[in-house]
Amino acid sequence: MSALDPSRTWDVLVLGGGNAALCAAITARAAGASVLLLEAAPAHFRGGNSRHTRNMRTMHEGPLGPLTESYPEEEYWQDLLKVTGGLTDERLARMTIRETERHVPWMIRHGVRFQAPLGGTLHLARTNAFFLGGGKALLNAYYAAAEALGVGISYETEVVDLALEEGRFTGASVVKGAKRQELRAKAVVVAAGGFESNLAWLREAWGPPADNFIVRGTPYNMGVVLKLLLAKGAKAVSDATQGHCVAIDARSPRYDGGIVTRVDAVSLGIVVNRDAQRFYDEGEDFWPKRYAIWGRLVAGQPDQIGYSIIDAKSMGKFMPPVFPPVKARSVAELATALGLDAAALERTVAEFNGAVRPGTFDHTIFDDCRTEGLAPPKTHWARRIDTPPYFAWPLRPGITFTYLGVAIDEKARMMLEGGKPAANVWAAGEIMAGNVLGKGYLAGIGMAIGTTFGRIAGEEAARHVRA
């Protein structure tokens, strides 16, 4: 029997094919529900942005699998509070945090393998569990587990409409191979991602600056399901201009460049705009806590362009990106290669160098190398840029995923505009991440949110069907 047989009524329909969707599908099927998962992408592109992930930020009270020491709930919460500026639902955020400790053994049981703790400049050995083989390996494990359990999977299947009246779902209209079909289910888990691939929607939110954005993640997150839900009475959370927006190499492909396009040299040098002017504190915090603010910062600059500049002293102290840097023997030569005003860049570098105070440089801790009397300041890891050769990477805003989504409650039920939960609709992953991430980002928390609420949504949807 075809998975898309319109004569069949499934217990649980899962919309999406990434981490959150798979966690929901596996959990619901393990609880005895019949499950059909719909993935808009072809099989070789399956998994949404989860293909590009590498790790999950994980609470633990002691050493846990690939994690060292401990990372208690309160420290995790304070880290999240700092990057979001308080724009987070504390109840849902703490649920996310607490559940992560249970996820690692569950993931291992479903075929996910972890690598040894990471050292070096990322500062993540204690806080983030890294997947052996990255996101693709994790997805392959989950798809194998889902198929072994009997989850139905249909690729290249686009949802074009939802039968959803006053919060009660009865079915979905889908298109596969140019053929439209109607599917029925007793419950639905929406885990279809945000709208970062929809360039028209990005431009509607951001205006002309969006024309210079690069979609770092999947080209398949068009926001179709999100738009349908909002039109049919779902309560919105966050706003269309908020998202996981990273400064990435301006030479990256328009879609799907992934993690290798990120430029991690920012905290070790200076960043200037088109006018060769600095515009933010490059040493504000460790990179895993602050890297995701730089996309928005660059988006706010003229022509949405920036340049990360270091000298020879900093080379080798960060994870190299996929593109080679622009290299020059002098600051003026570097400016010419970048198309910047040479005198302006020389002046900016000279002012920065003159403001650097003596200190003991250590990029693995909050050191005492800072500037004084400079606006904006550089509060850590400030060293004079004076040792040739000089290196630079051009930066553009890279959108990973958007935060506009649907509100949920602690059972992952989708909330309606009137304040009540939908009768049989649950949400997980990027489509509800804005409940926890009002702004900013913390490395590895996207997977934490998706895994937590994917598992909750699958469990609750199966419970609803049984009842």
PDB file of N, CA and C in Angstrom, residues 296-358:
ATOM      1  N   ARG A 296      23.508  39.731  12.023  1.00  0.00           N
ATOM      2  CA  ARG A 296      22.641  40.903  12.146  1.00  0.00           C
ATOM      3  C   ARG A 296      23.465  42.196  12.163  1.00  0.00           C
ATOM      4  N   LEU A 297      24.640  42.129  12.795  1.00  0.00           N
ATOM      5  CA  LEU A 297      25.491  43.325  12.821  1.00  0.00           C
ATOM      6  C   LEU A 297      25.929  43.724  11.408  1.00  0.00           C
ATOM      7  N   VAL A 298      26.349  42.736  10.626  1.00  0.00           N
ATOM      8  CA  VAL A 298      26.744  43.028   9.250  1.00  0.00           C
ATOM      9  C   VAL A 298      25.536  43.470   8.423  1.00  0.00           C
ATOM     10  N   ALA A 299      24.371  42.887   8.708  1.00  0.00           N
ATOM     11  CA  ALA A 299      23.151  43.285   7.992  1.00  0.00           C
ATOM     12  C   ALA A 299      22.824  44.752   8.213  1.00  0.00           C
ATOM     13  N   GLY A 300      23.265  45.310   9.333  1.00  0.00           N
ATOM     14  CA  GLY A 300      22.997  46.709   9.631  1.00  0.00           C
ATOM     15  C   GLY A 300      24.006  47.671   9.044  1.00  0.00           C
ATOM     16  N   GLN A 301      25.012  47.177   8.358  1.00  0.00           N
ATOM     17  CA  GLN A 301      26.048  48.026   7.772  1.00  0.00           C
ATOM     18  C   GLN A 301      25.719  48.382   6.323  1.00  0.00           C
ATOM     19  N   PRO A 302      26.321  49.447   5.796  1.00  0.00           N
ATOM     20  CA  PRO A 302      26.073  49.823   4.394  1.00  0.00           C
ATOM     21  C   PRO A 302      26.395  48.669   3.447  1.00  0.00           C
ATOM     22  N   ASP A 303      25.485  48.406   2.557  1.00  0.00           N
ATOM     23  CA  ASP A 303      25.622  47.337   1.561  1.00  0.00           C
ATOM     24  C   ASP A 303      25.742  45.949   2.170  1.00  0.00           C
ATOM     25  N   GLN A 304      25.486  45.821   3.472  1.00  0.00           N
ATOM     26  CA  GLN A 304      25.502  44.525   4.169  1.00  0.00           C
ATOM     27  C   GLN A 304      26.810  43.773   3.925  1.00  0.00           C
ATOM     28  N   ILE A 305      27.907  44.492   4.078  1.00  0.00           N
ATOM     29  CA  ILE A 305      29.220  43.889   3.870  1.00  0.00           C
ATOM     30  C   ILE A 305      30.152  44.264   5.027  1.00  0.00           C
ATOM     31  N   GLY A 306      30.997  43.333   5.423  1.00  0.00           N
ATOM     32  CA  GLY A 306      32.004  43.598   6.437  1.00  0.00           C
ATOM     33  C   GLY A 306      33.277  42.846   6.090  1.00  0.00           C
ATOM     34  N   TYR A 307      34.352  43.117   6.842  1.00  0.00           N
ATOM     35  CA  TYR A 307      35.636  42.478   6.574  1.00  0.00           C
ATOM     36  C   TYR A 307      36.303  42.137   7.897  1.00  0.00           C
ATOM     37  N   SER A 308      36.579  40.851   8.105  1.00  0.00           N
ATOM     38  CA  SER A 308      37.300  40.389   9.292  1.00  0.00           C
ATOM     39  C   SER A 308      38.790  40.416   8.993  1.00  0.00           C
ATOM     40  N   ILE A 309      39.548  41.146   9.821  1.00  0.00           N
ATOM     41  CA  ILE A 309      40.965  41.383   9.547  1.00  0.00           C
ATOM     42  C   ILE A 309      41.819  40.925  10.723  1.00  0.00           C
ATOM     43  N   ILE A 310      42.849  40.164  10.441  1.00  0.00           N
ATOM     44  CA  ILE A 310      43.829  39.743  11.449  1.00  0.00           C
ATOM     45  C   ILE A 310      45.232  39.918  10.868  1.00  0.00           C
ATOM     46  N   ASP A 311      46.240  39.744  11.737  1.00  0.00           N
ATOM     47  CA  ASP A 311      47.611  39.688  11.229  1.00  0.00           C
ATOM     48  C   ASP A 311      48.183  38.297  11.471  1.00  0.00           C
ATOM     49  N   ALA A 312      49.478  38.142  11.190  1.00  0.00           N
ATOM     50  CA  ALA A 312      50.087  36.812  11.237  1.00  0.00           C
ATOM     51  C   ALA A 312      50.049  36.182  12.624  1.00  0.00           C
ATOM     52  N   LYS A 313      49.991  36.996  13.683  1.00  0.00           N
ATOM     53  CA  LYS A 313      50.006  36.460  15.052  1.00  0.00           C
ATOM     54  C   LYS A 313      48.793  35.590  15.346  1.00  0.00           C
ATOM     55  N   SER A 314      47.668  35.895  14.708  1.00  0.00           N
ATOM     56  CA  SER A 314      46.418  35.191  15.017  1.00  0.00           C
ATOM     57  C   SER A 314      46.149  34.004  14.102  1.00  0.00           C
ATOM     58  N   MET A 315      46.896  33.898  13.038  1.00  0.00           N
ATOM     59  CA  MET A 315      46.665  32.788  12.116  1.00  0.00           C
ATOM     60  C   MET A 315      46.944  31.458  12.816  1.00  0.00           C
ATOM     61  N   GLY A 316      46.024  30.500  12.651  1.00  0.00           N
ATOM     62  CA  GLY A 316      46.173  29.192  13.256  1.00  0.00           C
ATOM     63  C   GLY A 316      45.517  29.036  14.605  1.00  0.00           C
ATOM     64  N   LYS A 317      44.904  30.098  15.101  1.00  0.00           N
ATOM     65  CA  LYS A 317      44.278  30.039  16.422  1.00  0.00           C
ATOM     66  C   LYS A 317      42.749  29.948  16.343  1.00  0.00           C
ATOM     67  N   PHE A 318      42.217  29.620  15.197  1.00  0.00           N
ATOM     68  CA  PHE A 318      40.773  29.481  15.017  1.00  0.00           C
ATOM     69  C   PHE A 318      40.531  28.434  13.937  1.00  0.00           C
ATOM     70  N   MET A 319      39.284  27.964  13.877  1.00  0.00           N
ATOM     71  CA  MET A 319      38.934  26.955  12.885  1.00  0.00           C
ATOM     72  C   MET A 319      38.887  27.605  11.501  1.00  0.00           C
ATOM     73  N   PRO A 320      39.704  27.169  10.559  1.00  0.00           N
ATOM     74  CA  PRO A 320      39.745  27.849   9.256  1.00  0.00           C
ATOM     75  C   PRO A 320      38.478  27.604   8.449  1.00  0.00           C
ATOM     76  N   PRO A 321      37.967  28.634   7.772  1.00  0.00           N
ATOM     77  CA  PRO A 321      36.803  28.443   6.905  1.00  0.00           C
ATOM     78  C   PRO A 321      37.204  27.832   5.570  1.00  0.00           C
ATOM     79  N   VAL A 322      36.223  27.571   4.736  1.00  0.00           N
ATOM     80  CA  VAL A 322      36.487  26.857   3.494  1.00  0.00           C
ATOM     81  C   VAL A 322      37.196  27.730   2.469  1.00  0.00           C
ATOM     82  N   PHE A 323      36.988  29.061   2.520  1.00  0.00           N
ATOM     83  CA  PHE A 323      37.610  29.938   1.545  1.00  0.00           C
ATOM     84  C   PHE A 323      38.922  30.507   2.098  1.00  0.00           C
ATOM     85  N   PRO A 324      39.946  30.625   1.270  1.00  0.00           N
ATOM     86  CA  PRO A 324      41.207  31.204   1.739  1.00  0.00           C
ATOM     87  C   PRO A 324      41.058  32.708   1.969  1.00  0.00           C
ATOM     88  N   PRO A 325      41.857  33.259   2.885  1.00  0.00           N
ATOM     89  CA  PRO A 325      41.764  34.698   3.128  1.00  0.00           C
ATOM     90  C   PRO A 325      42.431  35.506   2.021  1.00  0.00           C
ATOM     91  N   VAL A 326      42.056  36.777   1.968  1.00  0.00           N
ATOM     92  CA  VAL A 326      42.800  37.738   1.160  1.00  0.00           C
ATOM     93  C   VAL A 326      44.072  38.059   1.946  1.00  0.00           C
ATOM     94  N   LYS A 327      45.214  38.027   1.292  1.00  0.00           N
ATOM     95  CA  LYS A 327      46.504  38.160   1.981  1.00  0.00           C
ATOM     96  C   LYS A 327      47.284  39.338   1.395  1.00  0.00           C
ATOM     97  N   ALA A 328      47.947  40.101   2.273  1.00  0.00           N
ATOM     98  CA  ALA A 328      48.719  41.249   1.799  1.00  0.00           C
ATOM     99  C   ALA A 328      49.897  41.519   2.725  1.00  0.00           C
ATOM    100  N   ARG A 329      50.890  42.260   2.204  1.00  0.00           N
ATOM    101  CA  ARG A 329      52.095  42.550   2.975  1.00  0.00           C
ATOM    102  C   ARG A 329      51.952  43.800   3.835  1.00  0.00           C
ATOM    103  N   SER A 330      50.939  44.621   3.557  1.00  0.00           N
ATOM    104  CA  SER A 330      50.724  45.837   4.334  1.00  0.00           C
ATOM    105  C   SER A 330      49.228  46.090   4.464  1.00  0.00           C
ATOM    106  N   VAL A 331      48.873  46.948   5.413  1.00  0.00           N
ATOM    107  CA  VAL A 331      47.458  47.298   5.600  1.00  0.00           C
ATOM    108  C   VAL A 331      46.920  47.997   4.365  1.00  0.00           C
ATOM    109  N   ALA A 332      47.720  48.889   3.794  1.00  0.00           N
ATOM    110  CA  ALA A 332      47.277  49.609   2.590  1.00  0.00           C
ATOM    111  C   ALA A 332      47.055  48.647   1.427  1.00  0.00           C
ATOM    112  N   GLU A 333      47.939  47.684   1.270  1.00  0.00           N
ATOM    113  CA  GLU A 333      47.784  46.703   0.199  1.00  0.00           C
ATOM    114  C   GLU A 333      46.552  45.843   0.429  1.00  0.00           C
ATOM    115  N   LEU A 334      46.291  45.511   1.690  1.00  0.00           N
ATOM    116  CA  LEU A 334      45.091  44.732   2.013  1.00  0.00           C
ATOM    117  C   LEU A 334      43.836  45.518   1.668  1.00  0.00           C
ATOM    118  N   ALA A 335      43.818  46.801   2.015  1.00  0.00           N
ATOM    119  CA  ALA A 335      42.662  47.641   1.706  1.00  0.00           C
ATOM    120  C   ALA A 335      42.396  47.680   0.202  1.00  0.00           C
ATOM    121  N   THR A 336      43.440  47.820  -0.577  1.00  0.00           N
ATOM    122  CA  THR A 336      43.283  47.857  -2.033  1.00  0.00           C
ATOM    123  C   THR A 336      42.714  46.548  -2.555  1.00  0.00           C
ATOM    124  N   ALA A 337      43.202  45.438  -2.007  1.00  0.00           N
ATOM    125  CA  ALA A 337      42.700  44.124  -2.440  1.00  0.00           C
ATOM    126  C   ALA A 337      41.229  43.942  -2.091  1.00  0.00           C
ATOM    127  N   LEU A 338      40.790  44.581  -1.000  1.00  0.00           N
ATOM    128  CA  LEU A 338      39.390  44.463  -0.565  1.00  0.00           C
ATOM    129  C   LEU A 338      38.484  45.513  -1.202  1.00  0.00           C
ATOM    130  N   GLY A 339      39.060  46.465  -1.895  1.00  0.00           N
ATOM    131  CA  GLY A 339      38.266  47.545  -2.475  1.00  0.00           C
ATOM    132  C   GLY A 339      37.908  48.618  -1.471  1.00  0.00           C
ATOM    133  N   LEU A 340      38.703  48.737  -0.391  1.00  0.00           N
ATOM    134  CA  LEU A 340      38.464  49.751   0.644  1.00  0.00           C
ATOM    135  C   LEU A 340      39.418  50.927   0.448  1.00  0.00           C
ATOM    136  N   ASP A 341      39.073  52.057   1.058  1.00  0.00           N
ATOM    137  CA  ASP A 341      39.935  53.222   1.039  1.00  0.00           C
ATOM    138  C   ASP A 341      41.168  52.935   1.897  1.00  0.00           C
ATOM    139  N   ALA A 342      42.350  52.966   1.294  1.00  0.00           N
ATOM    140  CA  ALA A 342      43.571  52.572   1.998  1.00  0.00           C
ATOM    141  C   ALA A 342      43.864  53.489   3.179  1.00  0.00           C
ATOM    142  N   ALA A 343      43.703  54.791   2.993  1.00  0.00           N
ATOM    143  CA  ALA A 343      43.990  55.725   4.081  1.00  0.00           C
ATOM    144  C   ALA A 343      43.031  55.523   5.243  1.00  0.00           C
ATOM    145  N   ALA A 344      41.763  55.239   4.928  1.00  0.00           N
ATOM    146  CA  ALA A 344      40.758  55.042   5.983  1.00  0.00           C
ATOM    147  C   ALA A 344      41.068  53.787   6.793  1.00  0.00           C
ATOM    148  N   LEU A 345      41.450  52.695   6.120  1.00  0.00           N
ATOM    149  CA  LEU A 345      41.759  51.465   6.853  1.00  0.00           C
ATOM    150  C   LEU A 345      43.041  51.633   7.668  1.00  0.00           C
ATOM    151  N   GLU A 346      44.044  52.285   7.101  1.00  0.00           N
ATOM    152  CA  GLU A 346      45.277  52.533   7.866  1.00  0.00           C
ATOM    153  C   GLU A 346      44.977  53.351   9.119  1.00  0.00           C
ATOM    154  N   ARG A 347      44.090  54.318   9.000  1.00  0.00           N
ATOM    155  CA  ARG A 347      43.723  55.145  10.152  1.00  0.00           C
ATOM    156  C   ARG A 347      42.985  54.324  11.208  1.00  0.00           C
ATOM    157  N   THR A 348      42.060  53.484  10.767  1.00  0.00           N
ATOM    158  CA  THR A 348      41.314  52.635  11.710  1.00  0.00           C
ATOM    159  C   THR A 348      42.254  51.686  12.447  1.00  0.00           C
ATOM    160  N   VAL A 349      43.170  51.064  11.725  1.00  0.00           N
ATOM    161  CA  VAL A 349      44.118  50.140  12.355  1.00  0.00           C
ATOM    162  C   VAL A 349      45.046  50.879  13.305  1.00  0.00           C
ATOM    163  N   ALA A 350      45.496  52.067  12.904  1.00  0.00           N
ATOM    164  CA  ALA A 350      46.387  52.847  13.767  1.00  0.00           C
ATOM    165  C   ALA A 350      45.680  53.267  15.057  1.00  0.00           C
ATOM    166  N   GLU A 351      44.426  53.681  14.962  1.00  0.00           N
ATOM    167  CA  GLU A 351      43.662  54.069  16.154  1.00  0.00           C
ATOM    168  C   GLU A 351      43.453  52.868  17.069  1.00  0.00           C
ATOM    169  N   PHE A 352      43.157  51.742  16.463  1.00  0.00           N
ATOM    170  CA  PHE A 352      42.982  50.525  17.252  1.00  0.00           C
ATOM    171  C   PHE A 352      44.295  50.154  17.943  1.00  0.00           C
ATOM    172  N   ASN A 353      45.375  50.128  17.201  1.00  0.00           N
ATOM    173  CA  ASN A 353      46.670  49.769  17.778  1.00  0.00           C
ATOM    174  C   ASN A 353      47.059  50.700  18.919  1.00  0.00           C
ATOM    175  N   GLY A 354      46.760  51.983  18.756  1.00  0.00           N
ATOM    176  CA  GLY A 354      47.107  52.946  19.789  1.00  0.00           C
ATOM    177  C   GLY A 354      46.291  52.798  21.050  1.00  0.00           C
ATOM    178  N   ALA A 355      45.129  52.168  20.944  1.00  0.00           N
ATOM    179  CA  ALA A 355      44.243  52.003  22.100  1.00  0.00           C
ATOM    180  C   ALA A 355      44.464  50.691  22.833  1.00  0.00           C
ATOM    181  N   VAL A 356      45.248  49.782  22.258  1.00  0.00           N
ATOM    182  CA  VAL A 356      45.474  48.486  22.888  1.00  0.00           C
ATOM    183  C   VAL A 356      46.351  48.655  24.124  1.00  0.00           C
ATOM    184  N   ARG A 357      45.891  48.132  25.248  1.00  0.00           N
ATOM    185  CA  ARG A 357      46.639  48.191  26.504  1.00  0.00           C
ATOM    186  C   ARG A 357      47.428  46.897  26.695  1.00  0.00           C
ATOM    187  N   PRO A 358      48.583  46.965  27.353  1.00  0.00           N
ATOM    188  CA  PRO A 358      49.372  45.746  27.583  1.00  0.00           C
ATOM    189  C   PRO A 358      48.585  44.721  28.390  1.00  0.00           C
TER     190      PRO A 358
END
